[in-house]
Amino acid sequence: MIPVQGVQGQKIAVLGLGRSGLATARALKAGGAEPLLWDDSAEARAKAEAEGFACTDLMRNGAFDGVAALITSPGIPHLYPQPNKVIARALALGVPVDNDIGLFFRSFATTAWDNFEVAPKVVCVTGSNGKSTTTALIHHILTVAGRPTQMAGNIGRGVLDIDPPQDGEVVVLELSSYQTELARALTPDVAVFTNLSPDHLDRHQGMGGYFAAKRRLFAEGGPDRCIIGVDELEGQFLAGQLAQGREDDRVIRISSGQKLDDFGWSVFARKGFLAEWRRGKQVASIDLREIPGLPGAHNHQNACAAYAATRALGIAPRVIESALLSFAGLPHRSQLVGERGGVRFINDSKATNVDSAAKALQAFPRIRWIVGGMGKDGGIAALQPFLGSVVKAYLIGFSARDFALQIGDTPHEICETMDRAVARAAAEAEPGEVVLLAPAAASFDQYPNFEKRGEDFTAKVRALIG
């Protein structure tokens, strides 16, 4: 646990009692604060009270009397499309609103560091797609390299739930736009921006607000090194804002597809090969084509980001290459579930939007595509240019019939359920083809989250192939 500093004797309200909310309450208590907790769920409140915490309805009169701050969970809207009523009240009363990320950054460094030979560092990863894989890959490389490391944030543990860092340790955090937008303190040593594509637009009032939320990690965080994906205009703009010029190697530009050999420091992948360039010279190269845990151009971008981040931390290219080869990948992200009769079954349930689904569709040559769920704004019409590799689509969920109208002449079948989609795709697949779950939609019509959807696909496949 990371005890929160600077809260001794203060009343601190905590809204939302999920994983991060309870971890925050414990860390506040360890720092000497008096946490006042609330969640609309009676079950969540009961769990908190079982740990000895006081739950207080923050909408009752006088609830914020003497409260120094409100700490809110990331899933609770604080601005758009409209703020949660408790947050709105705190703002009206002038009570500072923060989140666990802000508390972490103001509490991470302690006087214990005075005895360390190497100060601990924090690497933060944000962007639209690839955050989790990049975060896990950085953590994996550091582990292989023998560096003490912990992983937290949007993946793994809550940030305040991790152990106090050791001498020379590196904490790797995956941060969403919800987290970066609200945190009152952001001071990473290395920050990574993977890419940007439309997502969560209701929470940020459009693309401009979404990009602005990501940008805070860099513009206000002031990292020593910035790793910026420049395959979209926003990344190019951000790199240009952060660098003093093209030779400024505090900014490491990364790309999957572009040759970036005219900058102070860059890492890019082309035709399956990763290359590192510094000041006009290539200094390292890695063949990514046969790395099983990193299939496709989108994963090659993740590899570039993780490579750049760990190079910025002083890890040697050969060590990084060895770690890439042993990386198993993450569940629900281009995960190989199994193989039967020359047909591979790939679980990419995390492909919940058009951009991530497009990347999955470009990763394999012949695809039996399981797609559908609760469609997002715009549906999947934008995927038309990427359907050349699709042999047939098997449509599931609430938006199945709408999606069928948006895929043009691509052969398709409306299956509605995962069970039928897996059975039909497996029955029709031929050797050399891939049965790919890449839904391009949210899961909430049939599943509580994308993980449960991916687990259902995995279970159906494994029952089928034995």
XYZ file of C-alpha atoms in Angstrom:
466
model
C 0.000 0.000 0.000
C 1.060 3.602 -0.691
C -0.159 5.666 2.310
C -1.485 9.034 1.150
C 0.672 11.923 2.315
C -0.516 15.331 3.529
C -3.936 14.201 4.773
C -3.266 13.675 8.482
C -6.405 14.526 10.463
C -8.434 15.517 7.372
C -11.867 14.329 6.359
C -11.672 13.010 2.794
C -14.792 11.874 0.932
C -14.517 8.892 -1.425
C -17.138 8.330 -4.125
C -17.311 4.886 -5.754
C -16.278 1.759 -3.867
C -15.000 -0.554 -6.559
C -11.416 -1.804 -6.716
C -9.785 1.636 -6.839
C -12.239 3.224 -4.387
C -11.610 0.744 -1.575
C -7.848 0.835 -2.185
C -8.044 4.635 -1.942
C -9.955 4.450 1.334
C -7.348 2.127 2.829
C -4.468 4.341 1.671
C -6.162 7.469 3.079
C -6.698 5.752 6.428
C -3.050 4.627 6.462
C -2.080 8.278 5.886
C -4.030 9.414 8.933
C -7.145 10.715 7.164
C -10.771 10.079 8.090
C -12.372 8.605 4.942
C -16.100 9.208 4.387
C -17.306 6.691 1.814
C -20.283 6.480 -0.512
C -21.538 4.301 -3.338
C -25.076 4.020 -4.700
C -24.757 0.241 -4.411
C -25.859 -1.134 -1.028
C -23.673 -4.190 -1.666
C -20.579 -2.009 -2.180
C -21.364 -0.032 0.975
C -21.793 -3.217 2.982
C -18.392 -4.461 1.817
C -16.765 -1.190 2.896
C -18.523 -1.200 6.252
C -17.329 -4.770 6.810
C -13.797 -3.348 6.654
C -14.688 -0.780 9.333
C -15.226 2.250 7.100
C -17.992 4.793 7.649
C -20.420 5.263 4.757
C -22.104 8.657 4.474
C -24.689 9.773 1.927
C -22.789 12.647 0.364
C -26.007 14.272 -0.868
C -27.464 14.848 2.571
C -27.334 18.332 4.056
C -24.014 19.102 5.684
C -22.298 16.002 4.278
C -19.380 18.098 2.965
C -18.931 20.130 6.150
C -15.251 19.982 7.051
C -14.397 17.785 4.050
C -11.012 18.681 2.543
C -11.405 16.845 -0.790
C -13.563 14.432 -2.773
C -11.817 11.460 -4.393
C -13.847 9.857 -7.178
C -13.539 6.629 -9.135
C -12.698 6.937 -12.862
C -15.963 5.499 -14.159
C -18.058 8.254 -12.560
C -18.636 11.276 -14.874
C -17.190 14.474 -13.450
C -17.920 16.886 -16.314
C -19.564 15.457 -19.461
C -22.157 14.464 -20.483
C -23.094 15.800 -17.051
C -21.347 15.466 -13.703
C -22.514 12.984 -11.114
C -24.725 14.798 -8.613
C -22.253 14.303 -5.752
C -19.366 15.674 -7.821
C -21.541 18.589 -8.977
C -22.269 19.414 -5.360
C -18.606 19.258 -4.384
C -17.699 21.588 -7.260
C -20.445 24.042 -6.264
C -19.149 24.062 -2.688
C -15.536 24.579 -3.782
C -14.383 21.169 -2.517
C -11.347 19.970 -4.547
C -12.069 16.879 -6.649
C -9.253 14.408 -7.359
C -8.718 10.711 -8.080
C -6.408 7.960 -6.906
C -3.862 8.808 -9.613
C -3.463 12.313 -8.224
C -3.070 10.949 -4.699
C -0.510 8.410 -5.909
C 1.769 10.978 -7.525
C 1.766 13.236 -4.482
C 2.482 10.286 -2.164
C 4.848 8.000 -4.117
C 8.175 9.586 -3.102
C 9.118 9.297 0.587
C 12.103 10.020 2.831
C 13.000 6.304 2.538
C 14.364 7.170 -0.910
C 17.223 9.070 0.740
C 18.879 5.704 1.338
C 18.375 4.389 -2.210
C 21.204 4.236 -4.727
C 18.732 4.644 -7.619
C 15.488 6.563 -7.202
C 12.357 4.650 -8.262
C 10.695 5.734 -11.499
C 7.167 5.776 -12.892
C 6.302 4.933 -16.521
C 2.772 5.889 -17.627
C 1.058 4.577 -20.748
C -1.996 6.221 -22.309
C -3.685 6.309 -25.728
C -6.767 4.778 -27.351
C -5.593 1.270 -28.263
C -2.745 -0.927 -27.139
C -2.372 0.566 -23.647
C -2.740 -2.695 -21.772
C -0.458 -4.707 -24.050
C 2.183 -1.967 -24.026
C 2.012 -1.652 -20.237
C 2.271 -5.412 -19.725
C 5.089 -5.641 -22.261
C 7.137 -2.911 -20.525
C 6.623 -4.701 -17.217
C 7.638 -8.020 -18.802
C 10.823 -6.564 -20.329
C 11.835 -5.021 -16.998
C 11.206 -8.343 -15.239
C 13.349 -10.227 -17.763
C 16.037 -7.566 -17.355
C 16.076 -8.150 -13.594
C 14.719 -4.722 -12.651
C 12.279 -4.640 -9.741
C 8.923 -3.576 -11.154
C 5.207 -3.374 -10.404
C 2.264 -2.874 -12.761
C -0.946 -1.064 -11.833
C -3.598 1.454 -12.845
C -6.104 0.375 -15.460
C -4.448 -3.039 -15.449
C -3.630 -5.209 -12.466
C -3.820 -3.501 -9.068
C -5.076 -0.079 -8.066
C -2.240 2.447 -7.937
C -2.491 2.968 -4.174
C -2.624 -0.776 -3.569
C 0.923 -1.476 -4.780
C 3.845 -2.029 -2.425
C 6.191 0.839 -1.510
C 8.937 0.814 -4.163
C 12.346 -0.743 -3.716
C 15.683 0.789 -4.616
C 15.693 1.311 -8.409
C 12.170 -0.039 -8.941
C 10.044 0.959 -11.941
C 6.266 1.241 -11.545
C 4.404 0.894 -14.846
C 0.905 2.424 -14.966
C -1.773 2.134 -17.616
C -3.864 5.314 -17.500
C -7.174 5.991 -19.220
C -8.411 9.394 -20.335
C -10.797 9.383 -17.360
C -7.798 9.133 -15.040
C -5.486 11.630 -16.746
C -8.218 14.240 -17.136
C -8.996 14.586 -13.432
C -5.727 13.838 -11.596
C -4.455 16.947 -9.794
C -0.877 15.629 -9.800
C 0.826 13.954 -12.779
C 4.610 13.560 -12.630
C 5.755 10.484 -14.607
C 9.416 9.967 -15.440
C 8.552 8.373 -18.796
C 5.200 8.833 -20.547
C 3.903 6.885 -23.550
C 1.193 7.948 -26.026
C 0.285 4.984 -28.229
C -2.317 6.395 -30.658
C -5.665 8.166 -30.819
C -8.983 7.093 -32.310
C -12.591 8.009 -31.445
C -13.695 6.566 -28.098
C -15.432 7.796 -24.938
C -16.516 10.898 -26.857
C -19.578 11.456 -24.673
C -17.323 11.706 -21.602
C -15.066 14.277 -23.259
C -17.542 16.224 -25.424
C -15.846 15.110 -28.645
C -12.372 14.339 -30.009
C -10.889 17.639 -28.874
C -11.744 16.998 -25.252
C -10.617 13.381 -25.527
C -7.219 14.397 -26.898
C -6.907 17.154 -24.293
C -7.428 14.597 -21.524
C -4.579 12.444 -22.881
C -2.361 15.467 -23.496
C -2.416 16.462 -19.808
C -0.076 13.576 -18.958
C 2.613 15.187 -21.111
C 1.920 18.924 -20.980
C 1.286 19.060 -17.225
C 3.200 15.967 -16.201
C 6.559 17.129 -17.556
C 8.106 13.664 -18.072
C 11.846 13.351 -18.688
C 11.166 11.217 -21.773
C 8.096 11.137 -23.984
C 7.365 8.223 -26.320
C 4.833 9.429 -28.889
C 3.023 7.401 -31.553
C 2.958 9.587 -34.654
C 0.733 7.536 -36.955
C -2.117 10.023 -36.387
C -2.144 13.786 -36.672
C -2.712 14.211 -32.928
C 0.476 12.305 -32.144
C 2.455 14.379 -34.636
C 1.041 17.538 -33.084
C 1.871 16.371 -29.554
C 5.441 15.401 -30.493
C 5.883 18.790 -32.145
C 4.660 20.588 -29.040
C 6.957 18.680 -26.698
C 10.181 18.710 -28.745
C 12.430 21.729 -29.243
C 13.197 20.457 -32.726
C 13.593 17.248 -34.708
C 16.935 16.514 -33.014
C 15.486 16.712 -29.493
C 15.887 13.155 -28.207
C 13.760 13.758 -25.122
C 10.899 12.886 -27.481
C 11.080 9.402 -29.014
C 8.740 9.101 -31.989
C 7.323 5.659 -32.751
C 5.403 4.270 -35.710
C 4.064 1.109 -37.252
C 4.556 1.630 -40.971
C 6.441 4.922 -41.279
C 10.201 5.219 -41.629
C 11.389 7.723 -39.026
C 15.086 8.146 -39.701
C 15.317 11.934 -39.564
C 14.867 12.581 -35.845
C 17.059 12.624 -32.757
C 15.575 9.348 -31.530
C 12.933 7.121 -33.118
C 11.690 3.534 -33.109
C 9.560 2.182 -35.934
C 8.373 -1.093 -37.456
C 8.130 -1.741 -41.196
C 7.448 -5.075 -42.911
C 7.746 -6.864 -39.578
C 11.113 -5.416 -38.528
C 11.607 -3.027 -35.607
C 14.380 -0.473 -36.037
C 15.877 2.005 -33.579
C 17.455 5.143 -35.037
C 19.468 7.807 -33.200
C 20.780 10.958 -34.828
C 20.540 9.597 -38.360
C 21.999 6.139 -37.664
C 20.358 2.786 -37.106
C 21.539 1.313 -33.813
C 19.378 -1.830 -33.459
C 16.919 -4.065 -35.313
C 14.547 -6.866 -34.235
C 12.554 -9.287 -36.405
C 9.000 -9.210 -35.006
C 7.396 -11.485 -37.594
C 7.567 -14.754 -35.708
C 6.890 -13.468 -32.192
C 3.682 -15.335 -31.287
C 2.532 -12.933 -28.566
C 2.666 -9.884 -30.868
C 0.806 -10.631 -34.128
C -0.085 -7.853 -36.575
C 0.948 -4.266 -37.235
C -0.944 -2.948 -34.202
C 1.088 -5.178 -31.908
C 4.242 -4.103 -33.700
C 3.379 -0.553 -32.672
C 2.980 -1.795 -29.090
C 6.396 -3.434 -29.365
C 7.910 -0.157 -30.582
C 6.385 1.741 -27.659
C 7.598 -0.779 -25.080
C 11.023 -0.971 -26.715
C 11.386 2.833 -26.645
C 10.246 3.102 -23.031
C 12.647 0.446 -21.796
C 15.517 1.816 -23.890
C 14.841 5.171 -22.187
C 15.316 3.304 -18.893
C 18.676 1.924 -20.033
C 17.734 -1.657 -21.008
C 19.940 -3.117 -23.768
C 18.421 -4.057 -27.164
C 19.424 -7.734 -26.870
C 17.670 -8.015 -23.500
C 14.557 -6.388 -24.938
C 14.583 -8.757 -27.919
C 14.789 -11.775 -25.622
C 11.859 -10.459 -23.590
C 9.740 -9.827 -26.691
C 10.243 -13.425 -27.764
C 8.989 -14.731 -24.413
C 5.980 -12.409 -24.129
C 2.803 -14.494 -24.086
C 0.380 -11.661 -24.766
C -2.691 -10.666 -22.766
C -6.083 -12.359 -22.581
C -8.699 -10.885 -24.938
C -6.076 -9.044 -27.026
C -5.118 -11.068 -30.116
C -4.973 -14.084 -27.803
C -4.431 -17.461 -29.460
C -7.029 -19.697 -27.806
C -6.310 -22.862 -29.748
C -5.923 -24.553 -33.119
C -7.706 -27.401 -34.871
C -7.115 -28.792 -38.344
C -4.960 -25.843 -39.375
C -7.561 -23.304 -38.164
C -6.516 -20.856 -35.442
C -9.002 -19.326 -32.975
C -8.128 -15.777 -31.854
C -9.813 -13.920 -28.983
C -9.651 -10.128 -29.451
C -12.703 -9.273 -27.334
C -10.940 -6.039 -26.302
C -11.470 -4.768 -29.876
C -14.507 -2.795 -28.752
C -14.272 0.032 -31.297
C -13.800 0.398 -35.040
C -10.125 1.340 -34.878
C -9.055 -1.640 -32.765
C -11.176 -4.000 -34.876
C -9.562 -2.616 -38.047
C -6.132 -3.438 -36.646
C -7.224 -6.973 -35.804
C -8.646 -7.473 -39.311
C -5.305 -6.444 -40.821
C -3.343 -8.941 -38.727
C -4.477 -12.133 -40.522
C -4.923 -13.056 -44.226
C -8.135 -15.164 -44.181
C -10.659 -14.501 -41.415
C -13.934 -15.972 -40.188
C -15.004 -12.862 -38.278
C -17.253 -12.939 -35.186
C -18.532 -9.373 -34.768
C -21.273 -7.542 -32.909
C -22.605 -6.494 -29.547
C -23.840 -3.084 -28.451
C -22.818 -0.908 -31.387
C -21.193 2.492 -30.841
C -21.906 5.758 -32.663
C -21.362 5.308 -36.406
C -21.558 1.516 -36.290
C -18.946 -0.377 -38.330
C -19.363 1.217 -41.761
C -15.828 2.636 -41.454
C -14.461 -0.932 -41.504
C -15.353 -1.421 -45.192
C -11.748 -0.829 -46.402
C -10.494 -3.589 -44.078
C -12.901 -6.372 -45.025
C -10.847 -7.808 -47.894
C -9.420 -10.498 -45.620
C -12.848 -11.517 -44.274
C -14.084 -14.774 -45.771
C -17.345 -14.511 -43.850
C -18.782 -12.538 -40.905
C -20.829 -14.106 -38.119
C -22.914 -11.418 -36.417
C -23.957 -11.499 -32.774
C -25.707 -9.332 -30.223
C -28.016 -6.328 -30.213
C -26.503 -4.652 -33.296
C -26.186 -7.777 -35.448
C -28.777 -6.750 -38.045
C -27.595 -3.137 -38.181
C -24.018 -4.316 -38.670
C -25.129 -6.690 -41.455
C -26.333 -3.660 -43.429
C -22.969 -1.917 -42.987
C -20.544 -4.548 -44.341
C -21.504 -4.331 -47.995
C -21.112 -7.501 -50.029
C -19.116 -9.369 -47.389
C -20.674 -12.835 -46.906
C -22.350 -12.978 -43.526
C -24.697 -14.868 -41.258
C -26.731 -13.502 -38.357
C -26.009 -15.849 -35.465
C -27.120 -13.685 -32.515
C -25.341 -15.794 -29.859
C -21.679 -16.598 -29.278
C -22.478 -20.297 -29.108
C -23.938 -20.366 -32.621
C -21.288 -18.030 -34.065
C -18.392 -20.173 -32.835
C -20.070 -23.384 -33.983
C -20.855 -22.043 -37.475
C -17.445 -20.410 -37.994
C -15.608 -23.539 -36.843
C -17.731 -25.782 -39.074
C -17.045 -23.678 -42.174
C -13.404 -22.706 -41.558
C -10.721 -24.237 -43.770
C -7.021 -24.881 -43.039
C -5.015 -21.668 -42.986
C -7.968 -19.553 -41.860
C -8.496 -17.772 -38.555
C -11.700 -17.622 -36.526
C -11.411 -14.141 -35.028
C -13.531 -12.566 -32.319
C -13.119 -8.806 -32.880
C -16.547 -7.401 -31.950
C -16.098 -3.692 -32.830
C -18.783 -3.066 -30.213
C -19.385 -2.885 -26.485
C -20.373 -6.067 -24.656
C -23.140 -4.770 -22.420
C -26.038 -6.228 -24.391
C -25.041 -9.805 -23.514
C -22.097 -9.590 -21.090
C -21.089 -7.394 -18.126
C -17.733 -6.559 -19.760
C -15.405 -7.483 -22.623
C -13.539 -9.944 -20.383
C -16.661 -12.076 -19.837
C -17.362 -11.981 -23.569
C -13.831 -13.170 -24.313
C -14.070 -15.863 -21.651
C -17.294 -17.132 -23.224
C -15.643 -17.283 -26.655
C -12.653 -19.097 -25.166
C -14.838 -21.609 -23.351
C -16.895 -22.315 -26.468
C -13.763 -22.806 -28.584
C -12.040 -25.092 -26.084
C -15.177 -27.199 -25.679
C -15.286 -27.533 -29.461
C -11.658 -28.377 -30.150
C -11.119 -30.492 -27.025
